Structures are given as C-alpha cells and as structure tokens.
Amino acid sequence: EPEVTQTPSHQVTQMGQEVILRCVPISNHLYFYWYRQILGQKVEFLVSFYNNEISEKSEIFDDQFSVERPDGSNFTLKIRSTKLEDSAMYFCASSRELSTDTQYFGPGTRLTVL
Amino acid sequence: GNSVTQMEGPVTLSEEAFLTINCTYTATGYPSLFWYVQYPGEGLQLLLKATKADDKGSNKGFEATYRKETTSFHLEKGSVQVSDSAVYFCALVNNAGKSTFGDGTTLTVKP
C-alpha cells in the first residue's frame, strides 16, 4: 500500500539555523500539506500546496516558513531561522483531491531546536 | 472559523468495556469528518471517515456517525482491547482541504 514518507525522523538544530524537512507524498496525489504538533498538543494546520502554489496557509506559517516541490516526488518545508518554539513534530500529508478528500499522513519528523 | 471539540481525557477503561469518545464540530459548508489514531511514538493513522450527513464510518470495530443536526461525530467501540490504547483525534476537512483537529483523547485500556 502506498504511503507518505518523511526524512529525517529526528532533526536536532541550533536556534537560528535553517532546516529543511523532506516528504515524499503518495505518487498519484496532487495536494500536499504540512502540519505540526507541539508535544502534548493538538495537530495544527500549516499550509496546503497544489500546482506549485500555496493554496492556503495558517497564521503560524509566517515568513520564516516556505514550501517547495523541487522535483516530481519531493515536497519540502523550510524554516529559515529556527526558534525554540519551532520544536515540534512536523507531519506531511497528501491527498488526491483538495476538497474533503482523505489526507494520508507521513510518520512525522521530530524537530528539536536547542 | 472551523473548530473541533473533543471529550477531555484521559480515558481509562478495562478490557472489553464500551468506549465512547465525544466529538462535536463547528464548520461552514459541508466538511468531511475523520477519526485518526496515534500510537506512542508514531504518526497519525486514519481510523475512519464520513463524508456526508448520516454516513457511518467504521473500521476495526470502531464506528462513528456524521450527525449534522447535532454537529457531532462520536467514536464508539463495543469492546475495547489493550491494543486500542492510543491517542484519538477527531478532525474535519473543509472544502479548501484544510484539516482542523480536536485536542486528542488519550485512551488507556487495562487488562
């Protein structure tokens, strides 16, 4: 069964450094998403992406964040200058359709900012 | 904006007990509703879904019915097992594909 994969599983970085989190969505999916989950808290929407453009973003997704689909398979989330409060689990998801279709989640990348 | 309210946890049950985790939502339009399960140290797994009013989603003995009149999507299971111990998240997806999650409910099932 196809699945969403994410690398790395755990990333440790120093405050102020740039990080890139990588995701490989399910191959025939067209819509891609990033979510984050701060330890012990709810899952929060960050951004949705389709046709090489951001479809929607939350207030969390400020100028420090960017997304890109650099090739036909990868979908990345970049945080330019990490802050302590960026420490969280970041989940990538993909779906075939934008509307109310099922989003399939990857296993997540745990980001720790020191 | 959209919101999802879940029954506060944690919930502790004995094996074979009946489970209900309440979920209510506020949304514009006609969202789809989902239950996800998260086992310790793992990602989110889709448990079940319902895409329109009166639909019932079911999987692995879990069920939830999309009730538009009460804006609810309560999760139920007739007989829980120790292996069901996890965090359960209720979520909705709107027409723009944005998911809104509840706070999560931690379920512990004791033998």
CSV table of C-alpha atoms in Angstrom, one decimal:
chain,number,residue,atom,x,y,z
A,1,GLU,CA,0.0,0.0,0.0
A,2,PRO,CA,1.5,3.4,-1.0
A,3,GLU,CA,2.4,5.6,1.9
A,4,VAL,CA,3.8,9.1,2.6
A,5,THR,CA,7.4,9.0,3.8
A,6,GLN,CA,9.3,11.7,5.7
A,7,THR,CA,13.0,12.3,6.4
A,8,PRO,CA,14.7,12.7,8.7
A,9,SER,CA,12.8,11.1,11.5
A,10,HIS,CA,14.5,13.3,14.0
A,11,GLN,CA,16.3,16.6,13.4
A,12,VAL,CA,18.3,18.5,16.1
A,13,THR,CA,19.4,22.0,15.3
A,14,GLN,CA,20.7,25.1,17.0
A,15,MET,CA,18.4,28.2,17.3
A,16,GLY,CA,18.8,30.4,14.3
A,17,GLN,CA,19.8,27.7,11.9
A,18,GLU,CA,17.9,26.8,8.8
A,19,VAL,CA,16.3,23.4,8.5
A,20,ILE,CA,14.7,21.5,5.6
A,21,LEU,CA,12.2,18.8,6.3
A,22,ARG,CA,11.5,16.4,3.4
A,23,CYS,CA,8.5,14.5,2.4
A,24,VAL,CA,7.6,12.1,-0.4
A,25,PRO,CA,3.9,12.1,-1.0
A,26,ILE,CA,1.9,9.3,-2.5
A,27,SER,CA,2.7,9.3,-6.2
A,28,ASN,CA,-0.7,10.0,-7.7
A,29,HIS,CA,-1.7,12.6,-5.2
A,30,LEU,CA,-1.8,16.2,-6.2
A,31,TYR,CA,-2.4,18.1,-3.0
A,32,PHE,CA,0.2,18.4,-0.2
A,33,TYR,CA,0.1,19.6,3.3
A,34,TRP,CA,2.2,20.3,6.3
A,35,TYR,CA,1.0,20.1,9.9
A,36,ARG,CA,2.8,20.4,13.2
A,37,GLN,CA,2.2,19.0,16.6
A,38,ILE,CA,3.9,20.6,19.6
A,39,LEU,CA,4.5,17.9,22.3
A,40,GLY,CA,1.2,17.0,24.0
A,41,GLN,CA,-0.8,19.5,22.0
A,42,LYS,CA,-3.2,19.2,19.1
A,43,VAL,CA,-2.2,18.9,15.4
A,44,GLU,CA,-2.2,22.3,13.7
A,45,PHE,CA,-2.5,23.0,10.0
A,46,LEU,CA,0.4,25.0,8.5
A,47,VAL,CA,-0.1,25.0,4.7
A,48,SER,CA,-1.6,23.4,1.7
A,49,PHE,CA,0.1,23.2,-1.7
A,50,TYR,CA,-1.2,22.5,-5.2
A,51,ASN,CA,0.1,23.0,-8.7
A,52,ASN,CA,3.3,24.6,-7.3
A,53,GLU,CA,1.5,27.2,-5.3
A,54,ILE,CA,0.3,27.6,-1.8
A,55,SER,CA,-3.4,27.1,-1.6
A,56,GLU,CA,-4.0,28.1,2.0
A,57,LYS,CA,-1.8,28.8,5.0
A,58,SER,CA,-2.4,29.4,8.7
A,59,GLU,CA,-1.3,32.3,10.8
A,60,ILE,CA,1.5,30.0,12.1
A,61,PHE,CA,3.0,29.9,8.6
A,62,ASP,CA,4.9,33.2,8.7
A,63,ASP,CA,7.8,34.5,6.6
A,64,GLN,CA,10.2,32.1,8.3
A,65,PHE,CA,8.5,29.2,6.6
A,66,SER,CA,8.5,28.2,3.0
A,67,VAL,CA,7.4,25.1,1.0
A,68,GLU,CA,8.7,23.8,-2.3
A,69,ARG,CA,8.2,20.9,-4.6
A,70,PRO,CA,11.7,20.8,-6.2
A,71,ASP,CA,11.1,17.8,-8.3
A,72,GLY,CA,8.3,15.3,-9.2
A,73,SER,CA,8.5,13.5,-5.9
A,74,ASN,CA,9.7,15.6,-3.0
A,75,PHE,CA,7.8,18.2,-1.0
A,76,THR,CA,9.8,20.2,1.4
A,77,LEU,CA,9.3,22.5,4.4
A,78,LYS,CA,12.0,25.0,5.1
A,79,ILE,CA,12.3,27.0,8.3
A,80,ARG,CA,14.8,29.8,7.7
A,81,SER,CA,15.9,30.7,11.2
A,82,THR,CA,14.6,28.3,13.8
A,83,LYS,CA,13.3,29.4,17.2
A,84,LEU,CA,13.0,27.3,20.3
A,85,GLU,CA,9.2,27.3,19.9
A,86,ASP,CA,9.5,25.6,16.5
A,87,SER,CA,10.4,22.4,18.3
A,88,ALA,CA,7.5,20.0,17.4
A,89,MET,CA,6.6,17.0,15.3
A,90,TYR,CA,6.0,18.0,11.7
A,91,PHE,CA,3.7,15.9,9.6
A,92,CYS,CA,3.4,15.9,5.9
A,93,ALA,CA,0.2,14.7,4.2
A,94,SER,CA,-1.1,14.3,0.7
A,95,SER,CA,-4.5,13.7,-1.0
A,96,ARG,CA,-5.8,13.1,-4.5
A,97,GLU,CA,-8.3,15.9,-4.3
A,98,LEU,CA,-8.3,19.1,-2.5
A,99,SER,CA,-11.9,19.2,-1.3
A,100,THR,CA,-12.8,17.0,1.5
A,101,ASP,CA,-10.8,14.0,0.4
A,102,THR,CA,-8.8,11.8,2.9
A,103,GLN,CA,-5.4,13.1,3.7
A,104,TYR,CA,-2.8,10.5,4.3
A,105,PHE,CA,-0.2,11.4,6.8
A,106,GLY,CA,3.5,10.5,7.0
A,107,PRO,CA,5.2,9.3,10.2
A,108,GLY,CA,6.5,12.8,11.0
A,109,THR,CA,9.8,14.5,11.7
A,110,ARG,CA,10.6,15.4,15.2
A,111,LEU,CA,12.4,18.8,15.2
A,112,THR,CA,14.3,19.8,18.3
A,113,VAL,CA,15.7,23.3,18.4
A,114,LEU,CA,18.3,23.9,21.1
B,1,GLY,CA,-13.6,29.6,11.7
B,2,ASN,CA,-13.9,25.9,12.0
B,3,SER,CA,-13.4,24.1,15.3
B,4,VAL,CA,-13.5,20.6,16.7
B,5,THR,CA,-14.2,19.9,20.4
B,6,GLN,CA,-13.3,16.5,21.8
B,7,MET,CA,-14.2,14.9,25.1
B,8,GLU,CA,-11.5,15.6,27.6
B,9,GLY,CA,-9.3,12.8,28.6
B,10,PRO,CA,-7.6,10.8,29.6
B,11,VAL,CA,-10.0,7.9,29.5
B,12,THR,CA,-9.1,4.6,31.3
B,13,LEU,CA,-11.2,1.5,30.6
B,14,SER,CA,-11.0,-2.2,31.4
B,15,GLU,CA,-10.6,-4.6,28.5
B,16,GLU,CA,-14.0,-5.4,26.9
B,17,ALA,CA,-15.6,-2.2,28.1
B,18,PHE,CA,-17.7,0.0,25.9
B,19,LEU,CA,-16.0,3.1,24.5
B,20,THR,CA,-17.4,6.5,23.6
B,21,ILE,CA,-15.3,9.5,22.8
B,22,ASN,CA,-17.4,12.5,22.1
B,23,CYS,CA,-16.7,14.9,19.2
B,24,THR,CA,-18.6,18.0,18.1
B,25,TYR,CA,-17.7,20.4,15.5
B,26,THR,CA,-18.4,23.9,14.1
B,27,ALA,CA,-17.9,24.5,10.4
B,28,THR,CA,-19.2,26.3,7.4
B,29,GLY,CA,-20.2,24.3,4.4
B,30,TYR,CA,-20.2,20.6,4.3
B,31,PRO,CA,-17.0,19.2,5.8
B,32,SER,CA,-15.8,15.6,5.9
B,33,LEU,CA,-15.2,14.2,9.3
B,34,PHE,CA,-12.4,11.9,10.4
B,35,TRP,CA,-11.1,10.0,13.3
B,36,TYR,CA,-7.3,9.4,13.5
B,37,VAL,CA,-5.4,7.3,15.9
B,38,GLN,CA,-1.8,7.9,17.1
B,39,TYR,CA,0.1,5.2,18.8
B,40,PRO,CA,3.0,6.1,21.1
B,41,GLY,CA,5.9,7.5,19.0
B,42,GLU,CA,4.1,7.1,15.7
B,43,GLY,CA,2.3,9.3,13.2
B,44,LEU,CA,-1.4,9.7,12.5
B,45,GLN,CA,-3.3,6.8,11.1
B,46,LEU,CA,-6.7,7.2,9.6
B,47,LEU,CA,-9.2,5.2,11.6
B,48,LEU,CA,-12.5,6.0,9.8
B,49,LYS,CA,-14.2,8.8,8.0
B,50,ALA,CA,-17.6,10.0,6.9
B,51,THR,CA,-18.2,12.5,4.1
B,52,LYS,CA,-21.8,13.5,4.4
B,53,ALA,CA,-24.6,13.6,6.9
B,54,ASP,CA,-25.9,10.3,8.3
B,55,ASP,CA,-22.9,8.4,6.9
B,56,LYS,CA,-21.4,5.9,9.3
B,57,GLY,CA,-17.7,5.3,9.2
B,58,SER,CA,-16.4,2.0,10.6
B,59,ASN,CA,-13.1,0.2,10.9
B,60,LYS,CA,-11.6,-2.4,13.3
B,61,GLY,CA,-14.8,-2.4,15.4
B,62,PHE,CA,-14.9,1.4,15.8
B,63,GLU,CA,-17.8,3.3,14.5
B,64,ALA,CA,-18.9,7.0,14.2
B,65,THR,CA,-21.9,8.5,12.6
B,66,TYR,CA,-22.0,12.0,11.0
B,67,ARG,CA,-24.8,13.8,12.7
B,68,LYS,CA,-25.5,17.1,11.1
B,69,GLU,CA,-28.4,18.0,13.4
B,70,THR,CA,-26.2,17.8,16.5
B,71,THR,CA,-22.9,18.6,14.7
B,72,SER,CA,-21.4,15.5,16.2
B,73,PHE,CA,-19.2,12.6,15.2
B,74,HIS,CA,-18.8,10.5,18.4
B,75,LEU,CA,-16.5,7.5,18.3
B,76,GLU,CA,-17.7,4.2,19.7
B,77,LYS,CA,-16.4,0.7,20.1
B,78,GLY,CA,-18.4,-2.1,21.8
B,79,SER,CA,-15.4,-4.0,23.3
B,80,VAL,CA,-12.0,-2.4,23.7
B,81,GLN,CA,-8.7,-4.2,23.8
B,82,VAL,CA,-5.4,-3.3,25.4
B,83,SER,CA,-4.0,-2.8,21.9
B,84,ASP,CA,-6.5,0.1,21.4
B,85,SER,CA,-4.6,2.2,23.9
B,86,ALA,CA,-3.6,5.3,21.9
B,87,VAL,CA,-4.5,9.0,21.4
B,88,TYR,CA,-7.6,9.5,19.3
B,89,PHE,CA,-8.1,12.7,17.2
B,90,CYS,CA,-11.3,13.9,15.7
B,91,ALA,CA,-10.9,16.1,12.7
B,92,LEU,CA,-12.8,17.8,9.9
B,93,VAL,CA,-11.7,18.8,6.4
B,94,ASN,CA,-13.3,21.7,4.7
B,95,ASN,CA,-13.8,22.4,1.1
B,96,ALA,CA,-10.4,24.0,0.8
B,97,GLY,CA,-8.7,20.9,2.1
B,98,LYS,CA,-7.7,22.4,5.5
B,99,SER,CA,-7.9,20.0,8.4
B,100,THR,CA,-8.9,21.1,11.8
B,101,PHE,CA,-8.1,18.8,14.7
B,102,GLY,CA,-9.5,18.3,18.2
B,103,ASP,CA,-7.2,18.3,21.2
B,104,GLY,CA,-7.0,14.5,21.2
B,105,THR,CA,-8.2,12.0,23.8
B,106,THR,CA,-5.8,9.6,25.4
B,107,LEU,CA,-7.3,6.1,25.9
B,108,THR,CA,-5.7,3.6,28.2
B,109,VAL,CA,-7.2,0.1,28.3
B,110,LYS,CA,-6.2,-2.1,31.2
B,111,PRO,CA,-6.2,-5.9,31.1
